[in-house]
Amino acid sequence: MRCNDESLQCLLQADDRSDEFRRATRHVDECSYCQQRLERLAADAAMWREVKDTLVSGAMGQDGHSASPRVWLGSAAAWNESMARQLLDPPSHPELLGRLGRYDVERLIGSGGMGIVLKGFDGELSRPVAIKILAPHLAGNGAARLRFAREARAAAAVVHPHVVAIHNVETNGASPFLVMQFVGGESLQQRLDREGALDVCAILRIAMQTADGLAAAHSQGLVHRDVKPSNILLDLGVEHAMLTDFGLARASDDASLTHTGHHPGTPQYMSPEQARGVAIDARSDLFSLGSVIYAMCTGRPPFRADTSYGILRQITDSRPTAIRELNPRIPEWLEAIVARLHEKCPEHRIQTAEQLRSLLAQCLAHVQQPLVCQLPRELRKQPAVRRRGWWLAAGGVVAATLLATQFRDAGHWGSAPASASRSASRSAIGSTTTAATDSSLDWNSSHEALESFRTEWEEFEFRAQQLWDESSISSQD
């Protein structure tokens, strides 16, 4: 496509189902000049905003699956008629959309990167199903059919409570399709759109379960490559997250289906490796999950710009706004977890999904029972007097007193018994006596006393952190 007004005028008037239209829109997605010219040429500013939104991030299907349920400027009803019905046999009942094999198709749910998703019913097993059909314009493409078949096999190999199950795969017909477990709830994206930022328990639970599903996929040598809120489904009525749409998943050691310069994945949730178009591994999914956690904490994705290119530059070069600047109710340790996942260099991130799952599980236990369960050691922060109030300063005095007492009890203070020594030490607090210079000090006893004090100090630090957490929550409420 040439970058001139004549070509752009043709784009505005082109058939949105034509190959020429699809090539032109891909060009406009990457060309800032054409985007600016198209904005001026479009007669309706509202229409252009719709086009631009679709270029940047796509619209959301009713079930939260990625991509638009419309074919650009076409209506949803026209898309249903022109795409879905043409792929189906006549319905067995007037209220149904059609029939595909042994499955009755009830309605269109949405669309993914490579196909459309329908809600169906398996009469033989008497259960609802989700049916994903390869998009018609790809069904005649050998490479696309191969990728679709690989997607089905990859997803079917992952059997896990937090991964949507694949029940059946049909790849020989004119319209290849796969049959998946139907999840009757909503996507995480839909929940974020409705509620905004989530509470900490919900964030940790959803993130932990998603990491659990990713760990299962990674153990099979698979990288999901498109972890985002619309690909995390929440089962109806329960907080049960399930990872879906392995449309971009593939065996880690097989790069034969990725073209140079192609960026699979949704821009706002890509990893820096994906944005640069270089080789990726399972740690790419962890960066993307970090972006999902960020969105749950703030109600918005971490990287935003007016163009896809702008988003990719932010992902590779910039850090997002600090979570607590947007939502002060998020604890510092959760912000720290996201920061680790958002490291630009994969070697600096949390290294495996299983490690992340375990970390989040400990954090969730701490939030639910703070007096029983500690935060993981790497997330604990030594209390600071200036930030934690007068009660912690008093605690510091108590700790200093304990230290002085331990040192004095550890030494040989003449022939006095231990009880007398402890009594003397209590009366001597605040004096200028320097026990450390006493030539009769028993250093073996001192070592034991220090070990005992270290244990007491850790208990004191844990209790101080608990009091700080409780005071922070009550002050925010």
CSV table of C-alpha atoms in Angstrom, one decimal:
chain,number,residue,atom,x,y,z
A,1,MET,CA,0.0,0.0,0.0
A,2,ARG,CA,1.3,3.5,-0.9
A,3,CYS,CA,1.2,6.2,1.7
A,4,ASN,CA,-1.0,8.7,-0.1
A,5,ASP,CA,-4.6,10.0,0.3
A,6,GLU,CA,-5.9,8.1,-2.7
A,7,SER,CA,-5.0,4.8,-1.1
A,8,LEU,CA,-6.5,5.8,2.2
A,9,GLN,CA,-9.7,7.0,0.6
A,10,CYS,CA,-10.0,3.5,-1.0
A,11,LEU,CA,-9.5,2.0,2.4
A,12,LEU,CA,-12.4,3.9,3.8
A,13,GLN,CA,-14.6,2.7,1.0
A,14,ALA,CA,-13.2,-0.9,0.6
A,15,ASP,CA,-15.0,-4.1,1.2
A,16,ASP,CA,-13.9,-5.0,4.8
A,17,ARG,CA,-13.8,-8.7,3.8
A,18,SER,CA,-11.4,-8.3,0.9
A,19,ASP,CA,-7.7,-9.3,1.0
A,20,GLU,CA,-6.8,-5.8,-0.1
A,21,PHE,CA,-8.6,-4.3,2.9
A,22,ARG,CA,-6.8,-6.7,5.3
A,23,ARG,CA,-3.4,-5.8,3.8
A,24,ALA,CA,-4.1,-2.1,4.0
A,25,THR,CA,-5.2,-2.3,7.7
A,26,ARG,CA,-2.1,-4.1,8.6
A,27,HIS,CA,-0.1,-1.4,7.0
A,28,VAL,CA,-2.0,1.4,8.8
A,29,ASP,CA,-1.5,-0.4,12.1
A,30,GLU,CA,2.3,0.1,11.7
A,31,CYS,CA,2.4,3.5,9.8
A,32,SER,CA,1.9,6.6,12.0
A,33,TYR,CA,1.8,8.8,8.9
A,34,CYS,CA,-1.2,6.9,7.5
A,35,GLN,CA,-2.9,6.9,10.8
A,36,GLN,CA,-2.7,10.7,11.0
A,37,ARG,CA,-3.9,11.1,7.4
A,38,LEU,CA,-6.7,8.7,7.9
A,39,GLU,CA,-7.9,10.6,10.9
A,40,ARG,CA,-8.1,13.8,8.8
A,41,LEU,CA,-9.8,12.0,5.9
A,42,ALA,CA,-12.4,10.2,7.9
A,43,ALA,CA,-15.6,12.3,7.8
A,44,ASP,CA,-16.9,11.0,11.2
A,45,ALA,CA,-14.5,11.5,14.1
A,46,ALA,CA,-16.3,8.9,16.2
A,47,MET,CA,-15.9,6.3,13.4
A,48,TRP,CA,-12.1,7.0,13.3
A,49,ARG,CA,-11.8,6.5,17.0
A,50,GLU,CA,-13.4,3.1,16.6
A,51,VAL,CA,-11.0,2.3,13.8
A,52,LYS,CA,-8.0,3.5,15.9
A,53,ASP,CA,-9.1,1.5,18.9
A,54,THR,CA,-9.4,-1.6,16.8
A,55,LEU,CA,-5.9,-1.0,15.4
A,56,VAL,CA,-4.3,-0.6,18.8
A,57,SER,CA,-5.9,-3.3,20.8
A,58,GLY,CA,-8.9,-4.9,19.2
A,59,ALA,CA,-12.4,-5.0,20.6
A,60,MET,CA,-13.6,-7.6,23.1
A,61,GLY,CA,-15.9,-10.4,22.3
A,62,GLN,CA,-18.9,-11.1,24.6
A,63,ASP,CA,-17.0,-13.8,26.3
A,64,GLY,CA,-13.8,-11.8,26.6
A,65,HIS,CA,-11.9,-13.6,23.9
A,66,SER,CA,-9.5,-11.4,22.0
A,67,ALA,CA,-10.2,-9.6,18.7
A,68,SER,CA,-13.4,-7.9,17.6
A,69,PRO,CA,-16.7,-9.6,17.1
A,70,ARG,CA,-17.2,-7.3,14.2
A,71,VAL,CA,-15.3,-7.3,11.0
A,72,TRP,CA,-14.0,-3.8,11.3
A,73,LEU,CA,-16.9,-1.5,10.4
A,74,GLY,CA,-19.4,-4.2,9.8
A,75,SER,CA,-22.1,-4.8,12.4
A,76,ALA,CA,-22.1,-7.8,14.8
A,77,ALA,CA,-25.4,-9.1,13.2
A,78,ALA,CA,-23.9,-9.0,9.7
A,79,TRP,CA,-20.8,-10.8,10.9
A,80,ASN,CA,-22.9,-13.5,12.5
A,81,GLU,CA,-24.8,-14.1,9.3
A,82,SER,CA,-21.9,-13.8,6.9
A,83,MET,CA,-19.4,-15.9,8.9
A,84,ALA,CA,-21.1,-18.2,11.4
A,85,ARG,CA,-24.1,-19.4,9.5
A,86,GLN,CA,-22.1,-20.2,6.4
A,87,LEU,CA,-20.0,-22.6,8.3
A,88,LEU,CA,-22.9,-24.6,9.8
A,89,ASP,CA,-25.4,-27.1,8.7
A,90,PRO,CA,-29.1,-26.2,9.1
A,91,PRO,CA,-30.2,-26.2,12.7
A,92,SER,CA,-32.3,-29.0,14.2
A,93,HIS,CA,-34.5,-26.4,16.0
A,94,PRO,CA,-35.5,-22.9,14.8
A,95,GLU,CA,-34.0,-21.3,18.0
A,96,LEU,CA,-30.5,-22.7,17.2
A,97,LEU,CA,-27.9,-21.1,15.0
A,98,GLY,CA,-27.0,-24.3,13.2
A,99,ARG,CA,-25.3,-27.6,13.6
A,100,LEU,CA,-21.7,-28.7,13.3
A,101,GLY,CA,-21.0,-32.5,13.2
A,102,ARG,CA,-22.8,-33.9,16.3
A,103,TYR,CA,-23.0,-30.5,18.0
A,104,ASP,CA,-25.9,-28.2,18.1
A,105,VAL,CA,-24.7,-24.6,17.9
A,106,GLU,CA,-26.7,-22.1,20.0
A,107,ARG,CA,-25.0,-18.8,19.5
A,108,LEU,CA,-21.8,-16.9,18.6
A,109,ILE,CA,-19.7,-16.2,21.7
A,110,GLY,CA,-16.8,-14.2,20.2
A,111,SER,CA,-13.7,-14.5,18.1
A,112,GLY,CA,-10.0,-15.2,18.6
A,113,GLY,CA,-6.9,-14.5,16.6
A,114,MET,CA,-7.5,-17.4,14.3
A,115,GLY,CA,-11.2,-18.2,14.4
A,116,ILE,CA,-14.6,-17.8,15.8
A,117,VAL,CA,-16.0,-19.2,19.0
A,118,LEU,CA,-19.5,-20.7,19.3
A,119,LYS,CA,-21.5,-22.0,22.2
A,120,GLY,CA,-22.7,-25.5,21.4
A,121,PHE,CA,-24.3,-28.6,23.0
A,122,ASP,CA,-23.0,-32.1,22.8
A,123,GLY,CA,-26.1,-34.3,22.7
A,124,GLU,CA,-24.2,-37.6,23.0
A,125,LEU,CA,-22.6,-36.5,26.3
A,126,SER,CA,-25.3,-34.1,27.3
A,127,ARG,CA,-23.0,-31.2,28.1
A,128,PRO,CA,-22.5,-27.6,26.9
A,129,VAL,CA,-19.3,-27.0,24.9
A,130,ALA,CA,-17.4,-24.2,23.3
A,131,ILE,CA,-16.5,-24.7,19.6
A,132,LYS,CA,-13.7,-22.8,18.0
A,133,ILE,CA,-13.7,-22.8,14.2
A,134,LEU,CA,-10.8,-21.8,12.1
A,135,ALA,CA,-11.6,-18.5,10.3
A,136,PRO,CA,-12.8,-19.0,6.7
A,137,HIS,CA,-10.1,-16.9,5.2
A,138,LEU,CA,-7.5,-19.1,6.9
A,139,ALA,CA,-9.1,-22.5,6.4
A,140,GLY,CA,-7.7,-22.6,2.8
A,141,ASN,CA,-4.2,-21.7,4.0
A,142,GLY,CA,-2.1,-24.8,4.6
A,143,ALA,CA,0.2,-23.0,7.2
A,144,ALA,CA,-2.8,-21.7,9.1
A,145,ARG,CA,-4.4,-25.1,9.2
A,146,LEU,CA,-1.2,-26.6,10.5
A,147,ARG,CA,-0.9,-24.0,13.2
A,148,PHE,CA,-4.5,-24.5,14.2
A,149,ALA,CA,-3.9,-28.3,14.4
A,150,ARG,CA,-0.8,-27.6,16.5
A,151,GLU,CA,-2.8,-25.4,18.8
A,152,ALA,CA,-5.3,-28.1,19.4
A,153,ARG,CA,-2.7,-30.7,20.1
A,154,ALA,CA,-0.8,-28.4,22.4
A,155,ALA,CA,-3.8,-27.4,24.4
A,156,ALA,CA,-5.1,-31.0,24.6
A,157,ALA,CA,-1.8,-32.1,26.1
A,158,VAL,CA,-2.3,-29.9,29.1
A,159,VAL,CA,-4.8,-31.5,31.6
A,160,HIS,CA,-5.1,-29.2,34.6
A,161,PRO,CA,-7.9,-27.7,36.7
A,162,HIS,CA,-6.8,-24.2,35.7
A,163,VAL,CA,-6.6,-24.8,32.0
A,164,VAL,CA,-9.6,-25.0,29.8
A,165,ALA,CA,-9.9,-28.7,28.6
A,166,ILE,CA,-10.0,-29.7,24.9
A,167,HIS,CA,-12.6,-32.4,24.3
A,168,ASN,CA,-12.3,-33.1,20.6
A,169,VAL,CA,-10.4,-31.9,17.5
A,170,GLU,CA,-11.6,-32.1,13.9
A,171,THR,CA,-9.0,-31.0,11.3
A,172,ASN,CA,-10.0,-32.8,8.1
A,173,GLY,CA,-13.1,-31.0,7.0
A,174,ALA,CA,-13.5,-27.8,5.1
A,175,SER,CA,-13.7,-25.9,8.4
A,176,PRO,CA,-11.4,-27.4,11.0
A,177,PHE,CA,-12.6,-26.9,14.6
A,178,LEU,CA,-11.9,-27.9,18.2
A,179,VAL,CA,-14.3,-28.5,21.0
A,180,MET,CA,-13.5,-27.1,24.4
A,181,GLN,CA,-14.9,-27.1,27.9
A,182,PHE,CA,-17.5,-24.4,28.2
A,183,VAL,CA,-16.9,-22.0,31.0
A,184,GLY,CA,-20.1,-20.4,32.0
A,185,GLY,CA,-18.7,-17.3,33.8
A,186,GLU,CA,-16.9,-14.3,32.5
A,187,SER,CA,-13.4,-13.3,31.5
A,188,LEU,CA,-11.1,-11.5,33.8
A,189,GLN,CA,-11.2,-8.6,31.3
A,190,GLN,CA,-15.0,-8.4,31.7
A,191,ARG,CA,-14.7,-8.3,35.4
A,192,LEU,CA,-12.1,-5.5,35.3
A,193,ASP,CA,-14.2,-3.6,32.9
A,194,ARG,CA,-17.1,-3.8,35.3
A,195,GLU,CA,-15.4,-3.4,38.7
A,196,GLY,CA,-12.0,-1.8,38.0
A,197,ALA,CA,-9.2,-2.8,40.4
A,198,LEU,CA,-9.8,-5.9,42.5
A,199,ASP,CA,-9.2,-6.6,46.2
A,200,VAL,CA,-5.9,-8.1,47.2
A,201,CYS,CA,-7.3,-11.6,48.0
A,202,ALA,CA,-9.0,-11.8,44.6
A,203,ILE,CA,-5.8,-10.6,42.9
A,204,LEU,CA,-3.7,-13.2,44.6
A,205,ARG,CA,-6.1,-16.0,44.1
A,206,ILE,CA,-6.6,-15.4,40.3
A,207,ALA,CA,-2.8,-14.8,39.8
A,208,MET,CA,-1.9,-18.0,41.8
A,209,GLN,CA,-4.3,-20.2,39.8
A,210,THR,CA,-3.2,-18.7,36.5
A,211,ALA,CA,0.4,-19.4,37.4
A,212,ASP,CA,-0.6,-22.9,38.3
A,213,GLY,CA,-2.1,-23.4,34.9
A,214,LEU,CA,1.0,-21.9,33.2
A,215,ALA,CA,3.3,-24.2,35.3
A,216,ALA,CA,1.3,-27.2,33.8
A,217,ALA,CA,1.8,-25.9,30.3
A,218,HIS,CA,5.4,-25.1,30.8
A,219,SER,CA,6.0,-28.6,32.1
A,220,GLN,CA,4.8,-29.8,28.7
A,221,GLY,CA,7.4,-27.6,26.9
A,222,LEU,CA,4.7,-25.1,25.9
A,223,VAL,CA,4.7,-21.3,26.0
A,224,HIS,CA,1.3,-19.7,25.9
A,225,ARG,CA,2.5,-16.4,24.3
A,226,ASP,CA,-0.7,-14.5,24.8
A,227,VAL,CA,-1.5,-14.3,28.6
A,228,LYS,CA,-3.9,-11.5,29.1
A,229,PRO,CA,-7.2,-10.8,31.1
A,230,SER,CA,-9.4,-11.9,28.2
A,231,ASN,CA,-7.7,-15.3,28.1
A,232,ILE,CA,-8.4,-15.9,31.8
A,233,LEU,CA,-11.9,-17.2,32.4
A,234,LEU,CA,-13.6,-17.1,35.8
A,235,ASP,CA,-16.0,-20.0,36.3
A,236,LEU,CA,-19.6,-18.9,37.1
A,237,GLY,CA,-20.2,-18.3,40.8
A,238,VAL,CA,-16.8,-19.3,42.1
A,239,GLU,CA,-13.3,-17.8,42.1
A,240,HIS,CA,-11.9,-20.4,39.8
A,241,ALA,CA,-9.6,-19.1,37.1
A,242,MET,CA,-8.9,-21.0,33.9
A,243,LEU,CA,-6.4,-20.2,31.2
A,244,THR,CA,-7.7,-20.5,27.7
A,245,ASP,CA,-6.8,-19.8,24.0
A,246,PHE,CA,-3.5,-21.4,23.3
A,247,GLY,CA,-3.8,-20.0,19.8
A,248,LEU,CA,-0.3,-18.8,20.0
A,249,ALA,CA,1.2,-21.6,22.0
A,250,ARG,CA,3.8,-23.9,20.5
A,251,ALA,CA,6.6,-26.2,21.5
A,252,SER,CA,9.4,-24.1,22.8
A,253,ASP,CA,12.0,-25.7,20.6
A,254,ASP,CA,10.0,-25.1,17.3
A,255,ALA,CA,10.2,-21.7,15.7
A,256,SER,CA,9.4,-22.7,12.2
A,257,LEU,CA,5.9,-21.2,12.2
A,258,THR,CA,6.9,-17.7,13.3
A,259,HIS,CA,7.9,-15.3,10.5
A,260,THR,CA,10.6,-12.7,11.0
A,261,GLY,CA,9.2,-9.4,12.1
A,262,HIS,CA,5.8,-10.9,13.2
A,263,HIS,CA,4.7,-10.2,16.7
A,264,PRO,CA,2.3,-12.8,18.0
A,265,GLY,CA,0.5,-11.8,21.1
A,266,THR,CA,-1.6,-8.8,22.3
A,267,PRO,CA,0.6,-5.7,22.4
A,268,GLN,CA,-0.4,-4.4,25.8
A,269,TYR,CA,0.5,-7.7,27.5
A,270,MET,CA,3.6,-8.7,25.5
A,271,SER,CA,7.0,-9.3,27.0
A,272,PRO,CA,10.1,-7.3,25.9
A,273,GLU,CA,11.3,-10.4,24.0
A,274,GLN,CA,8.0,-10.6,22.0
A,275,ALA,CA,8.1,-6.9,21.3
A,276,ARG,CA,11.6,-7.2,19.9
A,277,GLY,CA,10.7,-10.3,17.9
A,278,VAL,CA,13.4,-12.5,19.4
A,279,ALA,CA,13.3,-16.0,20.8
A,280,ILE,CA,11.3,-16.5,23.9
A,281,ASP,CA,10.8,-19.0,26.7
A,282,ALA,CA,8.5,-19.6,29.6
A,283,ARG,CA,9.7,-16.5,31.4
A,284,SER,CA,7.9,-14.4,28.7
A,285,ASP,CA,4.6,-15.7,30.0
A,286,LEU,CA,5.7,-14.6,33.5
A,287,PHE,CA,6.2,-11.0,32.3
A,288,SER,CA,2.8,-11.1,30.7
A,289,LEU,CA,1.2,-12.4,33.9
A,290,GLY,CA,3.0,-9.6,35.7
A,291,SER,CA,1.1,-7.2,33.4
A,292,VAL,CA,-2.2,-9.0,34.2
A,293,ILE,CA,-1.5,-8.6,38.0
A,294,TYR,CA,-0.8,-4.9,37.4
A,295,ALA,CA,-4.2,-4.6,35.6
A,296,MET,CA,-5.9,-6.3,38.5
A,297,CYS,CA,-4.2,-3.9,41.0
A,298,THR,CA,-5.0,-0.7,39.0
A,299,GLY,CA,-7.9,-1.5,36.7
A,300,ARG,CA,-5.7,-0.6,33.6
A,301,PRO,CA,-2.9,-2.3,31.6
A,302,PRO,CA,0.6,-1.2,32.5
A,303,PHE,CA,1.7,-0.1,29.0
A,304,ARG,CA,-0.5,2.3,27.0
A,305,ALA,CA,0.0,4.4,23.9
A,306,ASP,CA,-2.0,5.6,20.9
A,307,THR,CA,-0.3,3.1,18.6
A,308,SER,CA,0.8,-0.5,18.7
A,309,TYR,CA,4.4,0.7,18.0
A,310,GLY,CA,4.2,3.1,20.9
A,311,ILE,CA,3.1,0.3,23.2
A,312,LEU,CA,6.0,-1.9,22.0
A,313,ARG,CA,8.5,0.9,22.7
A,314,GLN,CA,7.2,1.3,26.2
A,315,ILE,CA,7.4,-2.4,26.9
A,316,THR,CA,11.0,-2.6,25.8
A,317,ASP,CA,12.3,0.8,27.1
A,318,SER,CA,10.1,2.1,30.0
A,319,ARG,CA,8.7,1.1,33.3
A,320,PRO,CA,5.0,1.5,34.0
A,321,THR,CA,3.7,3.9,36.6
A,322,ALA,CA,4.2,2.5,40.1
A,323,ILE,CA,1.1,0.6,41.2
A,324,ARG,CA,0.8,2.3,44.6
A,325,GLU,CA,0.7,5.7,42.9
A,326,LEU,CA,-2.5,4.5,41.2
A,327,ASN,CA,-3.9,2.4,44.0
A,328,PRO,CA,-2.3,3.1,47.5
A,329,ARG,CA,-4.3,0.2,49.0
A,330,ILE,CA,-2.0,-2.3,47.3
A,331,PRO,CA,0.7,-3.5,49.7
A,332,GLU,CA,4.3,-2.8,49.0
A,333,TRP,CA,5.2,-6.5,48.7
A,334,LEU,CA,2.7,-7.1,46.0
A,335,GLU,CA,4.0,-4.1,44.0
A,336,ALA,CA,7.5,-5.7,44.5
A,337,ILE,CA,6.4,-9.0,43.0
A,338,VAL,CA,5.0,-7.3,39.9
A,339,ALA,CA,8.3,-5.3,39.6
A,340,ARG,CA,10.3,-8.5,39.6
A,341,LEU,CA,8.0,-10.0,36.9
A,342,HIS,CA,8.4,-6.8,34.9
A,343,GLU,CA,12.2,-7.0,34.7
A,344,LYS,CA,13.3,-6.4,31.1
A,345,CYS,CA,15.9,-9.1,31.3
A,346,PRO,CA,14.4,-12.6,31.7
A,347,GLU,CA,17.3,-13.7,34.0
A,348,HIS,CA,16.2,-11.1,36.6
A,349,ARG,CA,12.6,-12.2,36.8
A,350,ILE,CA,11.1,-14.9,38.9
A,351,GLN,CA,12.3,-17.9,36.9
A,352,THR,CA,9.4,-20.4,36.9
A,353,ALA,CA,5.6,-20.3,37.1
A,354,GLU,CA,5.8,-22.8,39.9
A,355,GLN,CA,8.0,-20.5,42.0
A,356,LEU,CA,5.5,-17.7,41.4
A,357,ARG,CA,2.6,-19.9,42.3
A,358,SER,CA,4.3,-20.9,45.6
A,359,LEU,CA,5.2,-17.3,46.4
A,360,LEU,CA,1.6,-16.1,45.7
A,361,ALA,CA,0.2,-18.9,47.8
A,362,GLN,CA,2.2,-17.9,50.8
A,363,CYS,CA,1.2,-14.3,50.3
A,364,LEU,CA,-2.5,-15.2,50.1
A,365,ALA,CA,-2.2,-17.3,53.3
A,366,HIS,CA,-0.6,-14.2,55.0
A,367,VAL,CA,-3.4,-11.9,53.9
A,368,GLN,CA,-6.0,-14.4,55.1
A,369,GLN,CA,-4.3,-15.2,58.4
A,370,PRO,CA,-1.7,-12.5,59.2
A,371,LEU,CA,-1.2,-13.6,62.8
A,372,VAL,CA,-0.5,-17.2,61.8
A,373,CYS,CA,1.3,-17.0,58.4
A,374,GLN,CA,4.3,-14.8,57.7
A,375,LEU,CA,5.1,-13.3,54.4
A,376,PRO,CA,7.8,-15.1,52.4
A,377,ARG,CA,11.2,-14.0,53.8
A,378,GLU,CA,12.3,-12.2,50.6
A,379,LEU,CA,9.2,-10.0,50.8
A,380,ARG,CA,9.6,-9.0,54.4
A,381,LYS,CA,10.8,-5.5,55.1
A,382,GLN,CA,12.5,-4.6,58.3
A,383,PRO,CA,10.3,-2.1,60.2
A,384,ALA,CA,11.5,1.5,60.1
A,385,VAL,CA,10.8,3.7,63.2
A,386,ARG,CA,10.1,6.8,61.2
A,387,ARG,CA,7.4,5.0,59.2
A,388,ARG,CA,5.8,2.8,61.8
A,389,GLY,CA,5.0,5.1,64.6
A,390,TRP,CA,5.8,5.5,68.3
A,391,TRP,CA,4.9,1.9,69.2
A,392,LEU,CA,7.8,0.5,67.1
A,393,ALA,CA,10.2,3.0,68.7
A,394,ALA,CA,9.1,1.6,72.0
A,395,GLY,CA,9.7,-1.9,70.6
A,396,GLY,CA,13.2,-0.8,69.7
A,397,VAL,CA,13.9,0.1,73.3
A,398,VAL,CA,12.6,-3.2,74.4
A,399,ALA,CA,14.9,-5.0,71.9
A,400,ALA,CA,17.9,-3.0,73.1
A,401,THR,CA,17.0,-3.9,76.7
A,402,LEU,CA,16.9,-7.6,75.7
A,403,LEU,CA,20.3,-7.3,74.1
A,404,ALA,CA,21.9,-5.7,77.1
A,405,THR,CA,20.3,-8.3,79.4
A,406,GLN,CA,21.5,-11.2,77.2
A,407,PHE,CA,25.1,-10.0,77.2
A,408,ARG,CA,25.1,-9.5,81.0
A,409,ASP,CA,23.5,-12.9,81.7
A,410,ALA,CA,26.1,-14.5,79.4
A,411,GLY,CA,29.1,-13.3,81.4
A,412,HIS,CA,30.6,-14.4,84.7
A,413,TRP,CA,29.9,-11.6,87.1
A,414,GLY,CA,32.0,-12.7,90.1
A,415,SER,CA,30.6,-15.6,92.2
A,416,ALA,CA,27.0,-14.3,92.3
A,417,PRO,CA,24.4,-16.8,91.1
A,418,ALA,CA,22.6,-16.4,87.8
A,419,SER,CA,19.4,-15.0,89.5
A,420,ALA,CA,21.4,-12.3,91.3
A,421,SER,CA,23.3,-11.5,88.1
A,422,ARG,CA,20.0,-11.0,86.2
A,423,SER,CA,18.8,-8.8,89.1
A,424,ALA,CA,21.9,-6.8,88.9
A,425,SER,CA,21.7,-6.4,85.2
A,426,ARG,CA,18.1,-5.1,85.4
A,427,SER,CA,19.2,-2.5,88.0
A,428,ALA,CA,22.2,-1.5,85.8
A,429,ILE,CA,20.3,-0.7,82.7
A,430,GLY,CA,21.0,2.9,81.8
A,431,SER,CA,24.4,2.9,83.7
A,432,THR,CA,27.8,3.2,82.1
A,433,THR,CA,28.9,-0.3,82.9
A,434,THR,CA,30.6,-1.9,79.9
A,435,ALA,CA,30.3,-5.7,80.3
A,436,ALA,CA,32.0,-6.3,76.9
A,437,THR,CA,35.4,-5.3,78.4
A,438,ASP,CA,35.1,-7.6,81.4
A,439,SER,CA,38.1,-10.0,81.3
A,440,SER,CA,36.0,-12.7,82.8
A,441,LEU,CA,33.4,-12.8,80.0
A,442,ASP,CA,32.7,-16.3,78.8
A,443,TRP,CA,32.5,-16.0,75.0
A,444,ASN,CA,30.9,-19.5,74.5
A,445,SER,CA,28.0,-18.4,76.7
A,446,SER,CA,27.9,-15.2,74.8
A,447,HIS,CA,27.5,-17.0,71.5
A,448,GLU,CA,24.6,-19.0,72.9
A,449,ALA,CA,23.0,-15.8,74.2
A,450,LEU,CA,23.3,-14.2,70.8
A,451,GLU,CA,21.7,-17.1,69.1
A,452,SER,CA,18.8,-16.9,71.6
A,453,PHE,CA,18.6,-13.2,71.0
A,454,ARG,CA,18.5,-13.6,67.3
A,455,THR,CA,15.5,-15.9,67.6
A,456,GLU,CA,13.8,-13.4,69.9
A,457,TRP,CA,14.5,-10.6,67.5
A,458,GLU,CA,13.0,-12.5,64.6
A,459,GLU,CA,9.8,-13.0,66.6
A,460,PHE,CA,9.8,-9.4,67.6
A,461,GLU,CA,10.3,-8.3,63.9
A,462,PHE,CA,7.4,-10.6,62.8
A,463,ARG,CA,5.1,-9.1,65.4
A,464,ALA,CA,6.1,-5.6,64.5
A,465,GLN,CA,5.3,-6.3,60.8
A,466,GLN,CA,1.9,-7.7,61.8
A,467,LEU,CA,1.1,-4.6,63.9
A,468,TRP,CA,2.2,-2.4,61.0
A,469,ASP,CA,0.0,-4.3,58.5
A,470,GLU,CA,-3.0,-4.0,60.9
A,471,SER,CA,-2.4,-0.3,61.5
A,472,SER,CA,-2.1,0.4,57.7
A,473,ILE,CA,-5.3,-1.4,57.0
A,474,SER,CA,-7.3,0.3,59.7
A,475,SER,CA,-5.9,3.8,58.7
A,476,GLN,CA,-6.9,3.3,55.1
A,477,ASP,CA,-10.4,2.1,56.1
